[in-house]
Amino acid sequence: MSESKLIAILGGTGNLGSGLAGRWLQAGHRVIIGSRTLDKAEQAAAALTEVVKARGVSSVAVSARDNRAAAAEADIVVLTVPFAHHASTLEDVRDAVQGKILIDVTVPLVPPKVARVQLPEEGSAGQIAQQLLGENVRVVSAFQNVAAAHLQDGSELECDVLVCGDNKEARAEVIELVEAAGLRGFHAGSIANAAAVEAMTSLLIFINKQYKCHSGIKITGLEH
Amino acid sequence: MSESKLIAILGGTGNLGSGLAGRWLQAGHRVIIGSRTLDKAEQAAAALTEVVKARGVSSVAVSARDNRAAAAEADIVVLTVPFAHHASTLEDVRDAVQGKILIDVTVPLVPPKVARVQLPEEGSAGQIAQQLLGENVRVVSAFQNVAAAHLQDGSELECDVLVCGDNKEARAEVIELVEAAGLRGFHAGSIANAAAVEAMTSLLIFINKQYKCHSGIKITGLEH
């Protein structure tokens, strides 16, 4: 693998955040679990250590911080909070993430109709993040379509990751992290294209209900 | 197969329209090619007859009309025009499609940046169509992610069709037509969810350029 990275996962106590953390720890990366409350982050980090050790990894490099400290310490910052906390978390860490890559996993679901596409006026959560953080932060959106349940159980994942962001090198770095998590990642265009991926999540939630499954998407036709 | 249907394809002289027409004719449905000019429709119908005969079908039930006459005559109406002609075509056929299913294949691309998601204010082309035609028309969006080149060559297609519309029975009818065209179709929620599928087309166009392919998407995880 490539060099070990120090990755902060804000909202890392949730299913999606801890699923990603477990896979990156397994791949030899170092992870900081961020949360609004340090207690919760510490509990999640302890639980993760057990999960990853049970997968046969002897040295698990996971620590816990509040969101802002996690963002300040890390090389790469991942945002996995509910949409209701998206803007406030970004404002909290804005200074701490300057010059870094921020991976936005947020899906702008509007409960209770989470199976209905309801994109924000700005276009997408990814675009909101880029606007809030300014152009000195390379916002890359990814992982919005991956079922958290599948991420967490560590099994093989039948879902591709569409990686959107205005900076191609940043997208390429994120694609390396996608691959470290055991998934295929694709360059999928500018941060405006995050709208397609975020919206697709509501559609997959609908399919999950309709067909009683944990659906995902795969890109086809690559060989032509 | 189920009973033969009479399907009007407005903008049926284009690649996507004629690709769908060829597959439905092959499956035993009857098709009316609609165009703004009858001449063009007649040329396309004649060309289609040859294509479908070459696939071993002896009786090819294809005819040609202007868009409005095609819509008036058919059981089901399919709209495959560029987004620039979307609203004007819908206004032209509004009276003719009352009480029917209209399948909207339109993708709201805004040239020249067709690989960038630029959804309309209303949310999606599908929602625009539903608003323009009124609630007596069951608008169902489908086929926006299918590469026209693959549809036309009649070969096996590695792309699923996400079927959105407010009326479940209408979606089910469209899914039958998706299957008649040799594809898998999925109930994908209300017409608001067309935004996800339409936006995904720009993303697939980006992937096509980036990876030099004709990409599509497949739904995975159905067995769980």
Short mmCIF file of C-alpha atoms in Angstrom, two decimals:
data_model
loop_
_atom_site.label_atom_id
_atom_site.label_comp_id
_atom_site.label_asym_id
_atom_site.label_seq_id
_atom_site.Cartn_x
_atom_site.Cartn_y
_atom_site.Cartn_z
CA MET A 1 0.00 0.00 0.00
CA SER A 2 0.89 3.67 -0.17
CA GLU A 3 2.12 5.55 2.90
CA SER A 4 0.03 5.48 6.04
CA LYS A 5 -2.25 8.50 6.33
CA LEU A 6 -3.71 10.18 9.39
CA ILE A 7 -7.46 10.42 8.75
CA ALA A 8 -9.94 12.28 10.95
CA ILE A 9 -13.53 11.03 10.74
CA LEU A 10 -15.92 13.70 12.02
CA GLY A 11 -19.10 12.05 13.21
CA GLY A 12 -17.00 8.92 13.37
CA THR A 13 -19.21 7.37 16.05
CA GLY A 14 -21.97 6.66 13.48
CA ASN A 15 -22.37 3.50 11.41
CA LEU A 16 -20.89 4.90 8.22
CA GLY A 17 -17.97 6.62 9.96
CA SER A 18 -17.00 3.61 12.03
CA GLY A 19 -17.39 1.33 9.01
CA LEU A 20 -14.91 3.45 7.04
CA ALA A 21 -12.61 3.75 10.06
CA GLY A 22 -12.49 -0.03 10.50
CA ARG A 23 -11.56 -0.60 6.87
CA TRP A 24 -8.86 2.09 6.82
CA LEU A 25 -7.35 0.85 10.09
CA GLN A 26 -7.28 -2.64 8.62
CA ALA A 27 -5.42 -1.23 5.61
CA GLY A 28 -2.76 0.31 7.88
CA HIS A 29 -3.94 3.90 8.00
CA ARG A 30 -4.21 5.84 11.27
CA VAL A 31 -7.63 7.15 12.26
CA ILE A 32 -8.86 9.83 14.64
CA ILE A 33 -12.49 9.42 15.61
CA GLY A 34 -14.05 12.86 15.98
CA SER A 35 -17.31 13.60 17.73
CA ARG A 36 -19.03 16.57 19.30
CA THR A 37 -18.38 14.93 22.68
CA LEU A 38 -15.00 13.42 23.47
CA ASP A 39 -16.56 10.67 25.60
CA LYS A 40 -18.50 9.27 22.67
CA ALA A 41 -15.43 9.41 20.45
CA GLU A 42 -13.40 7.49 23.05
CA GLN A 43 -16.05 4.80 23.34
CA ALA A 44 -16.21 4.43 19.57
CA ALA A 45 -12.41 4.23 19.30
CA ALA A 46 -12.27 1.51 21.96
CA ALA A 47 -15.00 -0.50 20.22
CA LEU A 48 -13.22 -0.11 16.88
CA THR A 49 -9.96 -1.37 18.35
CA GLU A 50 -11.71 -4.61 19.31
CA VAL A 51 -13.41 -4.98 15.92
CA VAL A 52 -10.21 -4.46 13.96
CA LYS A 53 -8.15 -6.71 16.27
CA ALA A 54 -10.75 -9.42 15.73
CA ARG A 55 -9.92 -9.15 12.01
CA GLY A 56 -6.34 -10.14 12.81
CA VAL A 57 -4.71 -6.70 12.95
CA SER A 58 -2.29 -6.51 15.90
CA SER A 59 -1.57 -2.78 16.01
CA VAL A 60 -4.65 -0.55 15.67
CA ALA A 61 -3.74 3.13 15.35
CA VAL A 62 -6.98 4.78 16.44
CA SER A 63 -7.45 7.75 18.75
CA ALA A 64 -10.32 10.01 19.82
CA ARG A 65 -10.79 13.80 19.80
CA ASP A 66 -13.57 16.33 19.59
CA ASN A 67 -14.33 17.23 15.97
CA ARG A 68 -12.21 20.38 15.83
CA ALA A 69 -9.13 18.83 17.39
CA ALA A 70 -9.50 15.78 15.15
CA ALA A 71 -9.66 18.00 12.06
CA ALA A 72 -6.65 20.03 13.17
CA GLU A 73 -4.46 16.99 13.75
CA ALA A 74 -5.26 14.98 10.61
CA ASP A 75 -3.87 14.96 7.05
CA ILE A 76 -7.29 14.24 5.56
CA VAL A 77 -10.68 15.00 7.10
CA VAL A 78 -13.83 12.96 6.47
CA LEU A 79 -17.29 14.31 7.25
CA THR A 80 -19.95 11.71 8.08
CA VAL A 81 -22.61 13.61 10.03
CA PRO A 82 -26.36 13.83 9.40
CA PHE A 83 -27.29 16.65 7.03
CA ALA A 84 -28.89 18.54 9.94
CA HIS A 85 -25.37 18.96 11.45
CA HIS A 86 -23.54 19.44 8.15
CA ALA A 87 -23.19 23.23 8.06
CA SER A 88 -22.56 23.67 11.81
CA THR A 89 -19.82 21.00 11.83
CA LEU A 90 -18.17 22.59 8.78
CA GLU A 91 -18.21 26.00 10.45
CA ASP A 92 -16.70 24.46 13.58
CA VAL A 93 -13.73 22.98 11.68
CA ARG A 94 -13.31 25.58 8.93
CA ASP A 95 -10.01 26.95 10.20
CA ALA A 96 -8.69 23.49 11.07
CA VAL A 97 -9.15 22.08 7.54
CA GLN A 98 -7.58 24.92 5.51
CA GLY A 99 -5.12 23.51 2.99
CA LYS A 100 -6.44 19.96 3.43
CA ILE A 101 -8.69 17.56 1.59
CA LEU A 102 -12.16 17.25 3.10
CA ILE A 103 -14.11 14.16 2.04
CA ASP A 104 -17.82 14.90 2.30
CA VAL A 105 -19.94 11.78 2.74
CA THR A 106 -23.07 13.74 3.70
CA VAL A 107 -26.34 12.97 1.97
CA PRO A 108 -28.90 15.79 2.16
CA LEU A 109 -31.79 13.61 3.31
CA VAL A 110 -34.83 15.48 4.57
CA PRO A 111 -36.69 13.24 7.05
CA PRO A 112 -39.23 11.77 7.10
CA LYS A 113 -39.25 11.40 3.28
CA VAL A 114 -35.73 10.03 2.94
CA ALA A 115 -36.66 7.92 -0.10
CA ARG A 116 -37.55 11.09 -2.02
CA VAL A 117 -34.87 13.22 -3.70
CA GLN A 118 -34.89 16.65 -2.03
CA LEU A 119 -31.66 18.34 -3.03
CA PRO A 120 -30.75 21.65 -1.38
CA GLU A 121 -31.01 24.94 -3.24
CA GLU A 122 -27.22 25.09 -3.53
CA GLY A 123 -27.29 21.88 -5.60
CA SER A 124 -25.72 19.40 -3.18
CA ALA A 125 -24.15 19.00 0.24
CA GLY A 126 -20.77 18.85 -1.49
CA GLN A 127 -21.28 22.27 -3.05
CA ILE A 128 -22.42 23.70 0.29
CA ALA A 129 -19.21 22.37 1.88
CA GLN A 130 -17.02 23.84 -0.86
CA GLN A 131 -18.72 27.24 -0.52
CA LEU A 132 -18.49 27.22 3.29
CA LEU A 133 -14.84 26.16 3.46
CA GLY A 134 -13.51 28.30 0.61
CA GLU A 135 -11.24 27.40 -2.28
CA ASN A 136 -8.23 26.65 -0.09
CA VAL A 137 -9.95 23.41 0.96
CA ARG A 138 -10.23 20.67 -1.65
CA VAL A 139 -13.70 19.24 -1.05
CA VAL A 140 -14.22 15.79 -2.54
CA SER A 141 -17.53 13.96 -2.18
CA ALA A 142 -17.55 10.15 -1.96
CA PHE A 143 -19.09 7.06 -0.34
CA GLN A 144 -22.68 8.38 -0.29
CA ASN A 145 -24.15 5.26 -1.92
CA VAL A 146 -22.44 2.64 0.21
CA ALA A 147 -24.68 0.76 2.66
CA ALA A 148 -23.25 1.36 6.16
CA ALA A 149 -24.26 -2.16 7.22
CA HIS A 150 -22.00 -3.63 4.54
CA LEU A 151 -19.11 -1.29 5.35
CA GLN A 152 -19.21 -2.32 8.97
CA ASP A 153 -19.24 -6.08 8.53
CA GLY A 154 -15.96 -5.91 6.64
CA SER A 155 -17.21 -8.19 3.85
CA GLU A 156 -16.70 -7.69 0.15
CA LEU A 157 -18.72 -4.75 -1.10
CA GLU A 158 -20.65 -4.77 -4.34
CA CYS A 159 -20.84 -0.99 -4.64
CA ASP A 160 -18.71 1.48 -6.57
CA VAL A 161 -17.74 4.87 -5.22
CA LEU A 162 -18.25 7.92 -7.44
CA VAL A 163 -15.70 10.55 -6.51
CA CYS A 164 -16.57 14.20 -7.27
CA GLY A 165 -14.48 17.28 -6.69
CA ASP A 166 -13.05 20.24 -8.56
CA ASN A 167 -9.42 19.17 -8.01
CA LYS A 168 -8.30 16.12 -9.95
CA GLU A 169 -5.27 15.33 -7.77
CA ALA A 170 -7.46 15.45 -4.67
CA ARG A 171 -9.91 13.08 -6.34
CA ALA A 172 -7.03 10.72 -7.12
CA GLU A 173 -5.93 10.74 -3.46
CA VAL A 174 -9.47 9.93 -2.38
CA ILE A 175 -9.69 7.12 -4.93
CA GLU A 176 -6.62 5.59 -3.23
CA LEU A 177 -8.51 5.68 0.07
CA VAL A 178 -11.56 4.16 -1.62
CA GLU A 179 -9.40 1.30 -2.80
CA ALA A 180 -7.84 0.96 0.67
CA ALA A 181 -11.41 0.45 1.94
CA GLY A 182 -11.86 -2.40 -0.54
CA LEU A 183 -13.98 -0.60 -3.11
CA ARG A 184 -13.62 0.65 -6.68
CA GLY A 185 -13.49 4.44 -7.02
CA PHE A 186 -14.11 6.52 -10.13
CA HIS A 187 -13.35 10.07 -11.15
CA ALA A 188 -16.89 11.41 -11.54
CA GLY A 189 -16.37 15.08 -12.27
CA SER A 190 -16.64 18.39 -10.47
CA ILE A 191 -18.21 18.93 -7.05
CA ALA A 192 -21.43 19.94 -8.87
CA ASN A 193 -21.76 16.27 -9.80
CA ALA A 194 -22.10 15.34 -6.13
CA ALA A 195 -25.80 16.14 -6.70
CA ALA A 196 -26.17 12.99 -8.78
CA VAL A 197 -24.57 10.75 -6.17
CA GLU A 198 -26.35 12.29 -3.20
CA ALA A 199 -29.71 12.08 -4.99
CA MET A 200 -29.02 8.46 -5.91
CA THR A 201 -28.93 7.59 -2.21
CA SER A 202 -32.63 8.45 -1.81
CA LEU A 203 -33.36 6.35 -4.85
CA LEU A 204 -31.42 3.40 -3.38
CA ILE A 205 -33.32 3.81 -0.09
CA PHE A 206 -36.53 3.52 -2.11
CA ILE A 207 -35.23 0.38 -3.81
CA ASN A 208 -34.20 -1.07 -0.42
CA LYS A 209 -37.77 -0.66 0.83
CA GLN A 210 -39.39 -1.85 -2.37
CA TYR A 211 -37.19 -4.91 -2.90
CA LYS A 212 -36.18 -5.58 0.73
CA CYS A 213 -32.42 -5.41 0.17
CA HIS A 214 -29.29 -3.30 0.78
CA SER A 215 -28.79 -2.01 -2.74
CA GLY A 216 -25.80 -0.31 -4.27
CA ILE A 217 -24.63 0.64 -7.76
CA LYS A 218 -21.86 -0.58 -10.00
CA ILE A 219 -20.46 1.17 -13.05
CA THR A 220 -20.65 -1.04 -16.15
CA GLY A 221 -19.45 -0.82 -19.73
CA LEU A 222 -15.87 0.10 -18.82
CA GLU A 223 -14.33 -2.29 -21.29
CA HIS A 224 -15.70 -0.56 -24.40
CA MET B 1 -44.88 -11.50 -23.94
CA SER B 2 -47.83 -9.38 -22.86
CA GLU B 3 -50.22 -7.87 -25.42
CA SER B 4 -48.80 -5.81 -28.24
CA LYS B 5 -48.86 -2.10 -27.44
CA LEU B 6 -48.97 0.89 -29.76
CA ILE B 7 -46.09 3.13 -28.73
CA ALA B 8 -45.43 6.65 -30.08
CA ILE B 9 -41.83 7.80 -29.88
CA LEU B 10 -41.65 11.59 -30.13
CA GLY B 11 -38.22 12.58 -31.39
CA GLY B 12 -38.05 9.02 -32.64
CA THR B 13 -35.62 9.94 -35.40
CA GLY B 14 -32.76 10.32 -32.88
CA ASN B 15 -30.35 7.63 -31.77
CA LEU B 16 -32.05 6.89 -28.46
CA GLY B 17 -35.56 6.93 -29.92
CA SER B 18 -34.73 4.68 -32.83
CA GLY B 19 -32.77 2.35 -30.53
CA LEU B 20 -35.81 1.90 -28.31
CA ALA B 21 -38.10 1.58 -31.34
CA GLY B 22 -35.96 -1.20 -32.80
CA ARG B 23 -36.02 -3.19 -29.60
CA TRP B 24 -39.78 -2.80 -29.06
CA LEU B 25 -40.55 -3.73 -32.68
CA GLN B 26 -38.38 -6.80 -32.25
CA ALA B 27 -40.42 -7.69 -29.15
CA GLY B 28 -43.66 -7.52 -31.15
CA HIS B 29 -44.90 -4.06 -30.15
CA ARG B 30 -46.14 -1.54 -32.72
CA VAL B 31 -44.31 1.78 -32.97
CA ILE B 32 -45.18 5.18 -34.38
CA ILE B 33 -42.15 7.33 -35.08
CA GLY B 34 -42.99 10.94 -34.33
CA SER B 35 -41.00 13.95 -35.48
CA ARG B 36 -41.58 17.65 -35.99
CA THR B 37 -41.41 16.95 -39.73
CA LEU B 38 -43.29 14.01 -41.24
CA ASP B 39 -40.60 13.49 -43.89
CA LYS B 40 -37.94 12.77 -41.29
CA ALA B 41 -40.25 10.43 -39.42
CA GLU B 42 -40.96 8.50 -42.62
CA GLN B 43 -37.26 8.15 -43.42
CA ALA B 44 -36.56 6.91 -39.89
CA ALA B 45 -39.43 4.41 -40.05
CA ALA B 46 -38.17 3.04 -43.35
CA ALA B 47 -34.62 2.69 -41.99
CA LEU B 48 -35.96 0.95 -38.87
CA THR B 49 -37.92 -1.52 -40.95
CA GLU B 50 -34.68 -2.62 -42.61
CA VAL B 51 -32.79 -2.84 -39.30
CA VAL B 52 -35.46 -4.92 -37.59
CA LYS B 53 -35.96 -7.19 -40.62
CA ALA B 54 -32.21 -7.82 -40.60
CA ARG B 55 -32.68 -9.15 -37.05
CA GLY B 56 -35.00 -11.83 -38.42
CA VAL B 57 -38.38 -10.19 -37.78
CA SER B 58 -40.67 -10.68 -40.79
CA SER B 59 -43.49 -8.26 -39.92
CA VAL B 60 -42.37 -4.84 -38.67
CA ALA B 61 -45.30 -2.71 -37.43
CA VAL B 62 -43.79 0.77 -37.68
CA SER B 63 -45.43 3.93 -39.02
CA ALA B 64 -44.60 7.66 -39.15
CA ARG B 65 -46.52 10.77 -38.03
CA ASP B 66 -45.80 14.28 -36.86
CA ASN B 67 -45.39 14.40 -33.07
CA ARG B 68 -48.94 15.45 -32.27
CA ALA B 69 -50.62 12.86 -34.50
CA ALA B 70 -48.29 10.17 -33.16
CA ALA B 71 -49.18 11.06 -29.56
CA ALA B 72 -52.92 11.11 -30.36
CA GLU B 73 -52.88 7.67 -31.97
CA ALA B 74 -50.74 5.77 -29.44
CA ASP B 75 -51.51 3.92 -26.19
CA ILE B 76 -48.22 5.01 -24.63
CA VAL B 77 -46.12 8.04 -25.57
CA VAL B 78 -42.33 8.23 -25.22
CA LEU B 79 -40.48 11.54 -25.27
CA THR B 80 -36.87 11.42 -26.53
CA VAL B 81 -36.09 14.98 -27.60
CA PRO B 82 -33.18 17.22 -26.58
CA PHE B 83 -33.92 19.23 -23.43
CA ALA B 84 -34.07 22.41 -25.54
CA HIS B 85 -37.25 21.05 -27.22
CA HIS B 86 -38.69 19.38 -24.11
CA ALA B 87 -41.23 21.99 -23.01
CA SER B 88 -42.34 22.98 -26.50
CA THR B 89 -42.92 19.36 -27.53
CA LEU B 90 -44.90 18.69 -24.35
CA GLU B 91 -47.06 21.75 -25.00
CA ASP B 92 -47.63 20.57 -28.56
CA VAL B 93 -48.92 17.15 -27.45
CA ARG B 94 -50.55 18.08 -24.12
CA ASP B 95 -54.11 17.47 -25.28
CA ALA B 96 -53.19 14.34 -27.19
CA VAL B 97 -51.64 12.56 -24.17
CA GLN B 98 -54.38 13.20 -21.59
CA GLY B 99 -55.26 9.95 -19.79
CA LYS B 100 -52.13 8.20 -21.09
CA ILE B 101 -48.71 7.24 -19.78
CA LEU B 102 -45.91 9.51 -20.99
CA ILE B 103 -42.42 8.07 -20.64
CA ASP B 104 -39.94 10.92 -20.34
CA VAL B 105 -36.42 9.97 -21.42
CA THR B 106 -35.21 13.58 -21.48
CA VAL B 107 -31.98 14.49 -19.73
CA PRO B 108 -31.66 18.19 -18.90
CA LEU B 109 -28.16 18.61 -20.32
CA VAL B 110 -26.98 22.20 -20.72
CA PRO B 111 -24.39 22.32 -23.53
CA PRO B 112 -21.51 22.75 -23.74
CA LYS B 113 -20.92 21.41 -20.19
CA VAL B 114 -22.86 18.19 -20.59
CA ALA B 115 -20.57 16.31 -18.18
CA ARG B 116 -21.58 18.69 -15.38
CA VAL B 117 -24.82 18.22 -13.44
CA GLN B 118 -27.03 21.26 -14.08
CA LEU B 119 -30.51 20.31 -12.96
CA PRO B 120 -33.38 22.72 -13.71
CA GLU B 121 -34.98 24.82 -10.98
CA GLU B 122 -38.04 22.58 -11.02
CA GLY B 123 -35.85 19.64 -9.95
CA SER B 124 -35.84 17.51 -13.08
CA ALA B 125 -37.18 17.21 -16.62
CA GLY B 126 -39.61 14.59 -15.32
CA GLN B 127 -41.11 17.02 -12.83
CA ILE B 128 -41.38 19.71 -15.52
CA ALA B 129 -43.29 17.25 -17.71
CA GLN B 130 -45.66 16.27 -14.90
CA GLN B 131 -46.36 19.94 -14.12
CA LEU B 132 -46.90 20.84 -17.78
CA LEU B 133 -49.18 17.92 -18.60
CA GLY B 134 -51.24 17.91 -15.39
CA GLU B 135 -52.21 15.06 -13.12
CA ASN B 136 -54.37 13.31 -15.70
CA VAL B 137 -51.18 12.21 -17.45
CA ARG B 138 -49.04 9.60 -15.67
CA VAL B 139 -45.49 10.77 -16.31
CA VAL B 140 -42.86 8.08 -15.80
CA SER B 141 -39.18 8.78 -16.33
CA ALA B 142 -36.91 6.01 -17.60
CA PHE B 143 -33.97 5.07 -19.86
CA GLN B 144 -31.92 8.24 -19.19
CA ASN B 145 -28.74 6.30 -18.35
CA VAL B 146 -28.71 3.91 -21.30
CA ALA B 147 -26.05 4.52 -23.95
CA ALA B 148 -27.86 5.10 -27.25
CA ALA B 149 -25.05 3.36 -29.14
CA HIS B 150 -25.69 0.16 -27.21
CA LEU B 151 -29.46 0.39 -27.61
CA GLN B 152 -29.12 0.70 -31.35
CA ASP B 153 -26.79 -2.21 -31.96
CA GLY B 154 -29.34 -4.61 -30.45
CA SER B 155 -26.71 -6.35 -28.32
CA GLU B 156 -27.03 -7.31 -24.66
CA LEU B 157 -27.09 -4.24 -22.45
CA GLU B 158 -25.23 -3.98 -19.17
CA CYS B 159 -27.34 -1.14 -17.82
CA ASP B 160 -30.33 -1.10 -15.50
CA VAL B 161 -33.26 1.24 -15.93
CA LEU B 162 -34.47 3.22 -12.91
CA VAL B 163 -38.18 3.94 -13.32
CA CYS B 164 -39.59 6.97 -11.49
CA GLY B 165 -43.17 8.21 -11.39
CA ASP B 166 -45.91 9.03 -8.93
CA ASN B 167 -48.19 6.21 -10.09
CA LYS B 168 -47.07 2.70 -9.19
CA GLU B 169 -49.22 0.89 -11.78
CA ALA B 170 -47.84 3.17 -14.51
CA ARG B 171 -44.29 2.39 -13.34
CA ALA B 172 -45.12 -1.32 -13.52
CA GLU B 173 -46.35 -0.94 -17.12
CA VAL B 174 -43.14 0.88 -18.03
CA ILE B 175 -41.05 -1.82 -16.36
CA GLU B 176 -42.73 -4.33 -18.69
CA LEU B 177 -41.58 -2.21 -21.65
CA VAL B 178 -38.09 -1.98 -20.16
CA GLU B 179 -37.99 -5.77 -20.05
CA ALA B 180 -39.33 -5.99 -23.59
CA ALA B 181 -36.32 -3.88 -24.62
CA GLY B 182 -34.02 -6.45 -23.00
CA LEU B 183 -33.16 -4.53 -19.82
CA ARG B 184 -33.86 -4.80 -16.11
CA GLY B 185 -36.20 -2.11 -14.75
CA PHE B 186 -36.66 -1.08 -11.12
CA HIS B 187 -39.32 0.85 -9.24
CA ALA B 188 -37.28 3.88 -8.16
CA GLY B 189 -39.81 6.13 -6.46
CA SER B 190 -41.76 9.27 -7.27
CA ILE B 191 -41.17 11.57 -10.23
CA ALA B 192 -39.03 13.75 -7.90
CA ASN B 193 -36.47 10.93 -7.99
CA ALA B 194 -36.00 11.47 -11.73
CA ALA B 195 -33.50 14.13 -10.61
CA ALA B 196 -31.11 11.40 -9.47
CA VAL B 197 -31.29 9.49 -12.74
CA GLU B 198 -31.08 12.55 -14.96
CA ALA B 199 -28.11 13.89 -12.99
CA MET B 200 -26.41 10.51 -13.18
CA THR B 201 -26.31 10.85 -16.98
CA SER B 202 -23.92 13.82 -16.76
CA LEU B 203 -21.78 11.82 -14.38
CA LEU B 204 -21.71 8.86 -16.79
CA ILE B 205 -20.76 11.24 -19.63
CA PHE B 206 -17.83 12.37 -17.48
CA ILE B 207 -16.81 8.76 -16.85
CA ASN B 208 -17.09 8.01 -20.59
CA LYS B 209 -14.62 10.80 -21.34
CA GLN B 210 -12.31 9.99 -18.44
CA TYR B 211 -12.16 6.22 -19.00
CA LYS B 212 -12.92 6.14 -22.76
CA CYS B 213 -15.94 3.85 -22.53
CA HIS B 214 -19.74 3.72 -22.82
CA SER B 215 -20.59 3.42 -19.15
CA GLY B 216 -23.86 2.47 -17.50
CA ILE B 217 -25.01 1.52 -14.03
CA LYS B 218 -26.27 -1.70 -12.47
CA ILE B 219 -28.14 -2.08 -9.21
CA THR B 220 -26.36 -4.49 -6.86
CA GLY B 221 -27.11 -6.03 -3.46
CA LEU B 222 -30.58 -7.22 -4.44
CA GLU B 223 -30.15 -10.65 -2.89
CA HIS B 224 -29.80 -9.38 0.67
#
